[in-house]
Amino acid sequence: MIKLMSNGRIPGLLAVLTLTAACGGAGGTTAAPSTAPLPPSSLPSEQSTASQTQTREVTLEVNGKGKVMQPIVYTAGSSGSEADVTLPWKKTVTVELTEAEQKVGVPVSIIPGSVRDSGGMLKPASCRILVDGEEVATSGAEESMCKYTLK
């Protein structure tokens, strides 16, 4: 029979021994995680990974004559800008879309900068975006940028 101390607690040594026994003993071992290789059916194949991504060719254009007064700022897979540009200007990039990006989309945009019109006034240069050779966005008379969601 276990004797209780005056405060009603089991002596500390007995508690430690009980816990040790419950956890596999003082010299017990714990099982190491399995290092066995996963079966081939549970590993992603190169073919399935490749089919989940999609590559698109994006062409950004800024049209007009002369030099732009501010840098051309763009986003197409990554962001960048180009200053001291003589128009027309064109940049083609390859954008690789993940499966998630194909569902929600990736923004593509151009802020074309300003050019002087025939009266010497500054106005936004015209721009357009092509995806795989097809025009998907163009700026109008009231717009100062081109934007598109690539999916």
Coordinates of N, CA and C in Angstrom, one line a residue:
M1 N 0.8 -1.2 0.0 CA 0.0 0.0 0.0 C 0.9 1.2 0.0
I2 N 0.5 2.3 -0.7 CA 1.2 3.5 -0.8 C 0.8 4.4 0.3
K3 N 1.9 4.9 1.0 CA 1.7 5.9 2.1 C 1.6 7.3 1.6
L4 N 0.6 8.0 2.0 CA 0.4 9.4 1.6 C 1.2 10.3 2.6
M5 N 1.7 11.3 2.1 CA 2.4 12.3 3.0 C 1.3 13.1 3.7
S6 N 1.6 13.9 4.6 CA 0.7 14.6 5.4 C -0.2 15.6 4.6
N7 N 0.3 16.0 3.4 CA -0.4 16.9 2.6 C -1.3 16.2 1.5
G8 N -1.3 14.9 1.6 CA -2.1 14.1 0.7 C -1.5 13.8 -0.7
R9 N -0.2 14.1 -0.9 CA 0.4 13.8 -2.1 C 1.3 12.6 -2.1
I10 N 1.4 12.0 -3.2 CA 2.3 10.8 -3.3 C 3.7 11.3 -3.3
P11 N 4.6 10.7 -2.7 CA 6.0 11.2 -2.7 C 6.5 11.4 -4.1
G12 N 7.3 12.4 -4.3 CA 7.8 12.8 -5.6 C 8.5 11.6 -6.3
L13 N 9.3 10.8 -5.6 CA 10.0 9.7 -6.3 C 9.1 8.7 -6.9
L14 N 8.0 8.4 -6.1 CA 7.0 7.5 -6.6 C 6.3 8.0 -7.9
A15 N 6.0 9.3 -7.9 CA 5.4 9.9 -9.1 C 6.3 9.8 -10.3
V16 N 7.6 10.1 -10.1 CA 8.6 10.0 -11.2 C 8.7 8.6 -11.7
L17 N 8.7 7.6 -10.8 CA 8.8 6.2 -11.2 C 7.6 5.8 -12.0
T18 N 6.4 6.2 -11.6 CA 5.2 5.9 -12.2 C 5.1 6.5 -13.7
L19 N 5.6 7.7 -13.8 CA 5.6 8.4 -15.1 C 6.6 7.7 -16.0
T20 N 7.8 7.3 -15.5 CA 8.8 6.7 -16.3 C 8.3 5.3 -16.8
A21 N 7.6 4.6 -15.9 CA 7.1 3.3 -16.3 C 6.0 3.4 -17.4
A22 N 5.2 4.4 -17.2 CA 4.1 4.6 -18.2 C 4.6 5.1 -19.6
C23 N 5.8 5.7 -19.6 CA 6.4 6.2 -20.8 C 7.4 5.2 -21.4
G24 N 7.4 4.0 -20.9 CA 8.3 3.0 -21.6 C 9.5 2.6 -20.7
G25 N 9.6 3.1 -19.5 CA 10.7 2.7 -18.7 C 11.8 3.7 -18.8
A26 N 12.8 3.6 -17.8 CA 13.9 4.5 -17.7 C 14.8 4.4 -18.9
G27 N 15.0 3.1 -19.3 CA 15.9 2.9 -20.4 C 15.2 2.7 -21.7
G28 N 13.9 3.0 -21.7 CA 13.0 2.7 -22.9 C 13.4 3.5 -24.1
T29 N 13.1 3.0 -25.2 CA 13.4 3.7 -26.4 C 12.1 4.2 -27.1
T30 N 12.2 5.3 -27.8 CA 11.0 5.7 -28.6 C 11.3 5.3 -30.0
A31 N 10.2 5.0 -30.7 CA 10.4 4.6 -32.1 C 10.8 5.8 -32.9
A32 N 11.8 5.5 -33.8 CA 12.3 6.6 -34.7 C 11.3 6.7 -35.8
P33 N 11.1 7.9 -36.4 CA 10.3 8.0 -37.6 C 10.8 7.1 -38.7
S34 N 9.9 6.6 -39.5 CA 10.3 5.7 -40.6 C 11.0 6.5 -41.6
T35 N 12.1 5.9 -42.1 CA 12.9 6.6 -43.1 C 12.8 5.8 -44.4
A36 N 11.8 4.9 -44.5 CA 11.6 4.2 -45.7 C 11.1 5.1 -46.8
P37 N 11.6 4.9 -48.0 CA 11.1 5.7 -49.1 C 9.6 5.6 -49.4
L38 N 9.0 6.7 -49.9 CA 7.6 6.6 -50.2 C 7.4 5.8 -51.5
P39 N 6.3 5.1 -51.6 CA 6.1 4.3 -52.8 C 6.0 5.3 -54.0
P40 N 6.4 4.8 -55.2 CA 6.4 5.6 -56.4 C 5.1 6.3 -56.6
S41 N 4.0 5.7 -56.3 CA 2.7 6.3 -56.6 C 2.4 7.5 -55.8
S42 N 3.1 7.7 -54.7 CA 2.8 8.9 -53.8 C 3.7 10.0 -54.1
L43 N 4.7 9.8 -54.9 CA 5.7 10.9 -55.3 C 5.2 11.6 -56.5
P44 N 5.3 13.0 -56.5 CA 4.9 13.7 -57.7 C 5.8 13.4 -58.9
S45 N 5.2 13.1 -60.0 CA 6.1 12.8 -61.2 C 6.4 14.1 -61.9
E46 N 7.5 14.1 -62.6 CA 7.9 15.3 -63.4 C 6.9 15.7 -64.4
Q47 N 6.2 14.7 -65.0 CA 5.2 15.0 -65.9 C 4.0 15.7 -65.3
S48 N 3.5 15.3 -64.1 CA 2.4 15.9 -63.5 C 2.8 17.3 -63.0
T49 N 4.0 17.5 -62.6 CA 4.5 18.9 -62.2 C 4.5 19.8 -63.4
A50 N 5.0 19.3 -64.5 CA 5.1 20.1 -65.7 C 3.7 20.5 -66.2
S51 N 2.8 19.6 -66.1 CA 1.4 19.9 -66.6 C 0.7 20.9 -65.7
Q52 N 1.2 21.1 -64.5 CA 0.5 22.0 -63.6 C 0.9 23.5 -63.9
T53 N 2.1 23.7 -64.5 CA 2.5 25.0 -64.8 C 2.2 25.3 -66.3
Q54 N 2.0 26.6 -66.6 CA 1.7 27.0 -68.0 C 2.6 28.2 -68.3
T55 N 3.2 28.2 -69.5 CA 4.1 29.2 -69.9 C 3.4 30.1 -70.9
R56 N 3.4 31.4 -70.7 CA 2.8 32.4 -71.6 C 3.8 33.4 -72.1
E57 N 3.7 33.8 -73.3 CA 4.6 34.9 -73.8 C 3.8 36.2 -73.8
V58 N 4.4 37.2 -73.1 CA 3.7 38.5 -72.9 C 4.6 39.5 -73.6
T59 N 3.9 40.3 -74.4 CA 4.6 41.4 -75.1 C 4.0 42.7 -74.7
L60 N 4.8 43.6 -74.2 CA 4.4 44.9 -73.8 C 4.9 45.9 -74.8
E61 N 4.0 46.8 -75.2 CA 4.4 47.8 -76.2 C 4.0 49.2 -75.8
V62 N 4.8 50.2 -76.1 CA 4.5 51.6 -75.9 C 4.7 52.2 -77.3
N63 N 3.7 52.8 -77.8 CA 3.8 53.4 -79.2 C 3.8 54.9 -79.1
G64 N 4.3 55.5 -80.2 CA 4.4 56.9 -80.3 C 5.7 57.3 -81.0
K65 N 6.0 58.6 -80.9 CA 7.3 59.1 -81.5 C 8.0 59.9 -80.5
G66 N 9.3 59.9 -80.5 CA 10.1 60.7 -79.6 C 10.4 60.0 -78.4
K67 N 11.0 60.8 -77.4 CA 11.4 60.2 -76.1 C 10.2 60.3 -75.1
V68 N 10.1 59.4 -74.2 CA 9.2 59.5 -73.1 C 9.8 60.4 -72.1
M69 N 8.9 61.2 -71.4 CA 9.3 62.2 -70.4 C 9.5 61.5 -69.0
Q70 N 8.8 60.5 -68.8 CA 9.0 59.7 -67.5 C 9.3 58.3 -67.9
P71 N 9.8 57.5 -66.9 CA 10.1 56.1 -67.2 C 8.9 55.3 -67.5
I72 N 9.0 54.3 -68.4 CA 8.0 53.3 -68.6 C 8.1 52.3 -67.4
V73 N 7.0 52.1 -66.8 CA 6.9 51.2 -65.6 C 6.0 50.0 -66.0
Y74 N 6.5 48.8 -65.7 CA 5.7 47.6 -66.2 C 5.8 46.5 -65.1
T75 N 4.8 45.6 -65.2 CA 4.7 44.4 -64.4 C 4.3 43.3 -65.3
A76 N 5.1 42.3 -65.4 CA 4.8 41.1 -66.3 C 5.7 39.9 -65.8
G77 N 5.2 39.2 -64.8 CA 6.0 38.2 -64.1 C 6.9 38.8 -63.1
S78 N 7.6 39.9 -63.4 CA 8.4 40.7 -62.5 C 8.1 42.1 -62.8
S79 N 8.6 43.0 -62.0 CA 8.4 44.5 -62.2 C 9.7 45.1 -62.6
G80 N 9.5 46.2 -63.4 CA 10.7 46.9 -63.8 C 10.3 48.3 -64.4
S81 N 11.3 49.0 -64.8 CA 11.1 50.3 -65.4 C 12.3 50.6 -66.4
E82 N 12.0 51.4 -67.3 CA 13.0 51.8 -68.3 C 12.9 53.3 -68.6
A83 N 14.0 54.0 -68.4 CA 14.0 55.4 -68.6 C 14.8 55.8 -69.9
D84 N 14.7 57.0 -70.3 CA 15.4 57.5 -71.5 C 15.1 56.6 -72.7
V85 N 13.8 56.3 -72.9 CA 13.4 55.4 -74.0 C 12.9 56.3 -75.2
T86 N 13.3 55.9 -76.4 CA 12.8 56.4 -77.6 C 11.7 55.5 -78.1
L87 N 10.6 56.0 -78.5 CA 9.4 55.2 -78.9 C 9.5 54.9 -80.4
P88 N 9.0 53.9 -80.9 CA 8.2 52.9 -80.2 C 9.1 51.9 -79.3
W89 N 8.5 51.4 -78.2 CA 9.3 50.5 -77.3 C 8.5 49.2 -77.2
K90 N 9.3 48.1 -77.1 CA 8.7 46.8 -77.0 C 9.5 45.9 -76.1
K91 N 8.8 45.1 -75.2 CA 9.5 44.1 -74.4 C 8.7 42.9 -74.4
T92 N 9.4 41.7 -74.6 CA 8.7 40.4 -74.6 C 9.3 39.6 -73.5
V93 N 8.4 39.0 -72.6 CA 8.9 38.2 -71.5 C 8.1 36.9 -71.5
T94 N 8.7 35.9 -70.9 CA 8.0 34.6 -70.7 C 7.6 34.5 -69.3
V95 N 6.3 34.3 -69.0 CA 5.7 34.2 -67.7 C 5.3 32.8 -67.5
E96 N 5.8 32.2 -66.4 CA 5.4 30.8 -66.0 C 4.3 30.9 -64.9
L97 N 3.2 30.4 -65.2 CA 2.1 30.4 -64.2 C 1.9 29.1 -63.5
T98 N 1.8 29.1 -62.2 CA 1.6 27.9 -61.4 C 0.1 27.6 -61.6
E99 N -0.3 26.4 -61.1 CA -1.7 26.0 -61.2 C -2.6 27.0 -60.4
A100 N -2.2 27.5 -59.3 CA -3.0 28.5 -58.5 C -3.1 29.8 -59.3
E101 N -2.0 30.3 -59.9 CA -2.0 31.5 -60.6 C -2.9 31.4 -61.9
Q102 N -3.0 30.2 -62.4 CA -3.9 30.0 -63.6 C -5.3 30.2 -63.2
K103 N -5.6 30.0 -61.9 CA -7.0 30.1 -61.4 C -7.3 31.5 -61.0
V104 N -6.4 32.2 -60.3 CA -6.7 33.5 -59.7 C -6.1 34.6 -60.6
G105 N -5.1 34.3 -61.4 CA -4.6 35.3 -62.3 C -3.4 36.1 -61.8
V106 N -2.6 36.6 -62.7 CA -1.4 37.4 -62.3 C -1.6 38.8 -63.1
P107 N -1.4 39.9 -62.4 CA -1.5 41.2 -63.0 C -0.4 41.5 -64.0
V108 N -0.7 42.0 -65.1 CA 0.2 42.5 -66.1 C -0.2 43.9 -66.4
S109 N 0.8 44.9 -66.4 CA 0.4 46.2 -66.6 C 1.6 47.0 -67.2
I110 N 1.3 48.2 -67.8 CA 2.2 49.1 -68.3 C 1.8 50.5 -68.0
I111 N 2.6 51.3 -67.4 CA 2.4 52.8 -67.3 C 3.4 53.4 -68.3
P112 N 2.9 53.8 -69.4 CA 3.8 54.1 -70.6 C 4.6 55.4 -70.5
G113 N 4.3 56.2 -69.5 CA 5.0 57.5 -69.5 C 4.4 58.5 -70.4
S114 N 4.8 59.7 -70.4 CA 4.2 60.8 -71.2 C 5.1 61.2 -72.4
V115 N 4.4 61.7 -73.4 CA 5.1 62.2 -74.6 C 4.5 63.6 -74.9
R116 N 5.2 64.4 -75.7 CA 4.7 65.7 -76.1 C 3.8 65.5 -77.3
D117 N 2.6 66.1 -77.3 CA 1.8 66.1 -78.5 C 2.2 67.2 -79.5
S118 N 1.5 67.3 -80.6 CA 1.9 68.3 -81.6 C 1.9 69.7 -81.1
G119 N 1.1 70.0 -80.0 CA 1.0 71.3 -79.4 C 2.0 71.5 -78.3
G120 N 2.9 70.5 -78.0 CA 3.9 70.6 -77.0 C 3.4 70.2 -75.6
M121 N 2.1 69.8 -75.5 CA 1.5 69.4 -74.2 C 1.9 67.9 -73.9
L122 N 2.1 67.6 -72.6 CA 2.3 66.2 -72.3 C 1.0 65.4 -72.3
K123 N 1.1 64.2 -72.8 CA 0.0 63.3 -72.8 C 0.5 61.9 -72.6
P124 N -0.3 61.0 -72.1 CA 0.2 59.6 -71.9 C 0.5 59.0 -73.3
A125 N 1.5 58.2 -73.4 CA 1.8 57.5 -74.7 C 0.8 56.3 -74.7
S126 N 0.6 55.8 -75.9 CA -0.4 54.7 -76.0 C 0.4 53.4 -75.8
C127 N -0.3 52.4 -75.3 CA 0.3 51.1 -75.0 C -0.6 50.0 -75.3
R128 N -0.1 48.8 -75.4 CA -0.9 47.6 -75.6 C -0.1 46.4 -75.0
I129 N -0.9 45.4 -74.7 CA -0.4 44.1 -74.1 C -0.8 43.0 -75.0
L130 N 0.1 42.1 -75.4 CA -0.2 41.0 -76.2 C 0.1 39.7 -75.4
V131 N -0.7 38.7 -75.4 CA -0.4 37.4 -74.8 C -0.4 36.4 -75.9
D132 N 0.7 35.7 -76.0 CA 0.8 34.7 -77.0 C 0.4 35.2 -78.4
G133 N 0.8 36.5 -78.7 CA 0.6 37.1 -80.0 C -0.8 37.7 -80.2
E134 N -1.7 37.6 -79.2 CA -3.0 38.1 -79.3 C -3.2 39.4 -78.4
E135 N -3.7 40.5 -79.0 CA -3.9 41.7 -78.2 C -5.0 41.5 -77.1
V136 N -4.6 41.8 -75.9 CA -5.6 41.6 -74.8 C -5.9 42.9 -74.1
A137 N -5.1 44.0 -74.3 CA -5.4 45.3 -73.6 C -4.7 46.3 -74.5
T138 N -5.4 47.5 -74.5 CA -4.8 48.7 -75.2 C -5.3 49.9 -74.5
S139 N -4.5 51.0 -74.5 CA -5.0 52.2 -73.8 C -5.8 53.0 -74.8
G140 N -6.8 53.7 -74.3 CA -7.7 54.6 -75.1 C -7.3 56.0 -74.8
A141 N -8.0 56.9 -75.3 CA -7.7 58.3 -75.2 C -7.8 58.8 -73.7
E142 N -8.6 58.2 -72.9 CA -8.8 58.6 -71.5 C -7.9 57.8 -70.5
E143 N -7.3 56.8 -71.0 CA -6.5 55.9 -70.1 C -5.0 56.2 -70.2
S144 N -4.4 56.1 -69.0 CA -3.0 56.4 -69.0 C -2.2 55.1 -68.7
M145 N -2.8 54.0 -68.8 CA -2.1 52.7 -68.6 C -2.8 51.6 -69.3
C146 N -2.1 50.4 -69.4 CA -2.8 49.2 -69.9 C -2.6 48.2 -68.8
K147 N -3.7 47.4 -68.6 CA -3.6 46.4 -67.6 C -4.5 45.1 -68.0
Y148 N -4.0 44.0 -67.5 CA -4.7 42.7 -67.9 C -4.4 41.7 -66.8
T149 N -5.3 40.8 -66.6 CA -5.1 39.7 -65.6 C -4.8 38.4 -66.4
L150 N -3.6 38.0 -66.3 CA -3.1 36.8 -67.1 C -3.5 35.5 -66.3
K151 N -4.2 34.6 -67.0 CA -4.6 33.4 -66.4 C -4.1 32.2 -67.2

